[in-house]
């Protein structure tokens, strides 16, 4: 699934688009975006959110952010896992249950293993599947609200 989301004014970068294209790979529990707001060393990089979907009505899905994020800079074969503390706080505060936290952590590891780590290469010379092939064709489409 792909959709465009408006970037809120405080995070817009002058001269850049005001929407980001988001891709949800539901069976992996992730949403991936190439933020137009990334500048300097992150410009052209990717942001991955661990998410779950909720059907709120006919043909209406809501994407819920589940705290853990992964950033993949545009240069080099590295990635950063972020906000594990936010996941821990949500679990401690009762905002999520243990089963959800377990699912988030497993989905994060599965995503890393499938798309970002190739244990057959030492040192790695390429990503095994990043950006995921599932999003590449959708990434080339014009904005969805374009007439």
Coordinates of C-alpha atoms in Angstrom, one line a residue:
X1 CA 0.0 0.0 0.0
X2 CA 1.2 3.5 -0.7
X3 CA -0.1 6.9 0.2
X4 CA 1.0 10.5 0.3
X5 CA 1.1 12.4 3.5
X6 CA 1.3 16.2 4.0
X7 CA 4.4 17.4 5.9
X8 CA 3.3 19.6 8.8
X9 CA 4.6 23.2 8.4
X10 CA 7.1 23.1 11.2
X11 CA 9.0 20.3 9.5
X12 CA 8.9 21.6 5.9
X13 CA 12.1 22.5 4.1
X14 CA 11.8 25.6 1.9
X15 CA 11.8 24.8 -1.8
X16 CA 11.1 21.1 -1.2
X17 CA 7.8 19.2 -1.8
X18 CA 5.2 19.4 1.0
X19 CA 4.2 15.7 0.9
X20 CA 6.1 12.4 1.5
X21 CA 5.2 9.1 -0.2
X22 CA 4.7 6.4 2.4
X23 CA 4.8 2.7 1.7
X24 CA 3.3 0.1 4.0
X25 CA 4.3 -3.5 3.8
X26 CA 1.6 -4.8 6.0
X27 CA 2.8 -8.4 6.3
X28 CA 6.2 -7.1 7.6
X29 CA 4.6 -4.5 10.0
X30 CA 6.6 -1.6 8.5
X31 CA 6.1 1.7 6.8
X32 CA 8.9 3.1 4.7
X33 CA 9.4 6.7 3.6
X34 CA 12.1 8.6 1.8
X35 CA 11.6 11.9 3.6
X36 CA 12.0 15.1 1.5
X37 CA 12.8 16.8 4.8
X38 CA 16.1 14.9 5.2
X39 CA 19.0 17.2 4.6
X40 CA 22.8 17.0 4.7
X41 CA 24.1 13.5 5.5
X42 CA 20.6 12.0 5.6
X43 CA 19.3 13.5 2.3
X44 CA 18.1 10.7 0.1
X45 CA 18.0 8.3 3.0
X46 CA 15.0 6.2 4.2
X47 CA 13.0 6.1 7.4
X48 CA 11.3 2.9 8.5
X49 CA 8.5 2.9 11.1
X50 CA 7.3 -0.2 12.8
X51 CA 3.5 0.0 12.5
X52 CA 0.3 -1.9 12.7
X53 CA -2.9 -1.2 10.6
X54 CA -6.4 -0.8 11.9
X55 CA -9.5 -1.0 9.7
X56 CA -11.7 1.9 10.9
X57 CA -14.4 1.7 8.3
X58 CA -15.1 0.5 4.7
X59 CA -12.0 1.1 2.7
X60 CA -10.4 3.0 5.5
X61 CA -7.1 2.0 7.2
X62 CA -5.3 3.8 9.9
X63 CA -1.5 3.3 10.4
X64 CA -0.5 3.2 14.0
X65 CA 3.2 4.0 14.8
X66 CA 4.6 1.4 17.2
X67 CA 7.5 3.5 18.4
X68 CA 10.6 1.7 17.0
X69 CA 12.2 3.3 13.9
X70 CA 15.1 2.5 11.6
X71 CA 17.0 5.1 9.6
X72 CA 19.0 4.1 6.5
X73 CA 21.4 6.9 5.4
X74 CA 21.9 7.2 1.6
X75 CA 25.6 6.4 1.7
X76 CA 27.3 3.4 3.2
X77 CA 25.9 0.1 4.3
X78 CA 24.7 1.0 7.8
X79 CA 21.5 1.6 9.6
X80 CA 20.4 3.0 12.9
X81 CA 17.6 1.6 15.2
X82 CA 15.9 4.4 17.1
X83 CA 13.4 4.8 19.9
X84 CA 13.7 1.5 21.7
X85 CA 13.3 3.6 24.8
X86 CA 9.9 4.9 23.6
X87 CA 8.8 1.3 23.1
X88 CA 9.9 0.5 26.7
X89 CA 8.1 3.6 28.0
X90 CA 4.9 2.6 26.2
X91 CA 5.1 -0.9 27.6
X92 CA 5.8 0.3 31.1
X93 CA 3.0 3.0 31.0
X94 CA 0.5 0.5 29.6
X95 CA 0.1 2.2 26.2
X96 CA 0.8 -1.1 24.6
X97 CA 0.7 -4.7 25.9
X98 CA 3.5 -7.2 26.0
X99 CA 2.2 -9.1 22.9
X100 CA 2.4 -5.9 20.8
X101 CA 5.9 -5.1 22.1
X102 CA 7.0 -8.7 21.2
X103 CA 5.5 -8.3 17.7
X104 CA 7.3 -5.0 17.2
X105 CA 10.7 -6.3 18.2
X106 CA 10.3 -9.5 16.1
X107 CA 9.1 -7.4 13.0
X108 CA 12.1 -5.1 13.5
X109 CA 14.6 -8.0 13.5
X110 CA 12.9 -9.7 10.6
X111 CA 13.0 -6.5 8.5
X112 CA 16.7 -6.0 9.3
X113 CA 17.5 -9.6 8.5
X114 CA 15.6 -9.6 5.2
X115 CA 16.4 -6.2 3.8
X116 CA 19.6 -4.9 5.6
X117 CA 21.8 -7.8 6.5
X118 CA 23.5 -10.3 4.3
X119 CA 25.3 -12.7 6.6
X120 CA 26.9 -14.4 3.6
X121 CA 29.0 -11.3 2.8
X122 CA 31.9 -10.3 5.1
X123 CA 32.1 -7.4 4.9
X124 CA 28.8 -6.6 3.1
X125 CA 29.1 -5.1 -0.3
X126 CA 25.4 -4.5 -0.9
X127 CA 22.0 -4.6 0.7
X128 CA 20.1 -7.9 0.2
X129 CA 16.8 -6.1 -0.7
X130 CA 16.9 -2.4 0.1
X131 CA 14.9 -0.4 -0.7
X132 CA 12.5 -3.3 -0.7
X133 CA 11.6 -4.3 -4.2
X134 CA 7.9 -4.1 -3.2
X135 CA 8.1 -0.3 -3.1
X136 CA 10.3 0.6 -6.0
X137 CA 7.6 0.8 -8.7
X138 CA 5.3 2.7 -6.4
X139 CA 8.1 5.2 -5.6
X140 CA 8.1 6.3 -9.3
X141 CA 4.4 7.2 -9.5
X142 CA 3.4 10.9 -9.5
X143 CA 1.8 12.3 -6.4
X144 CA -1.6 10.6 -5.9
X145 CA -3.5 13.9 -5.7
X146 CA -2.1 15.1 -9.0
X147 CA -4.8 15.8 -11.5

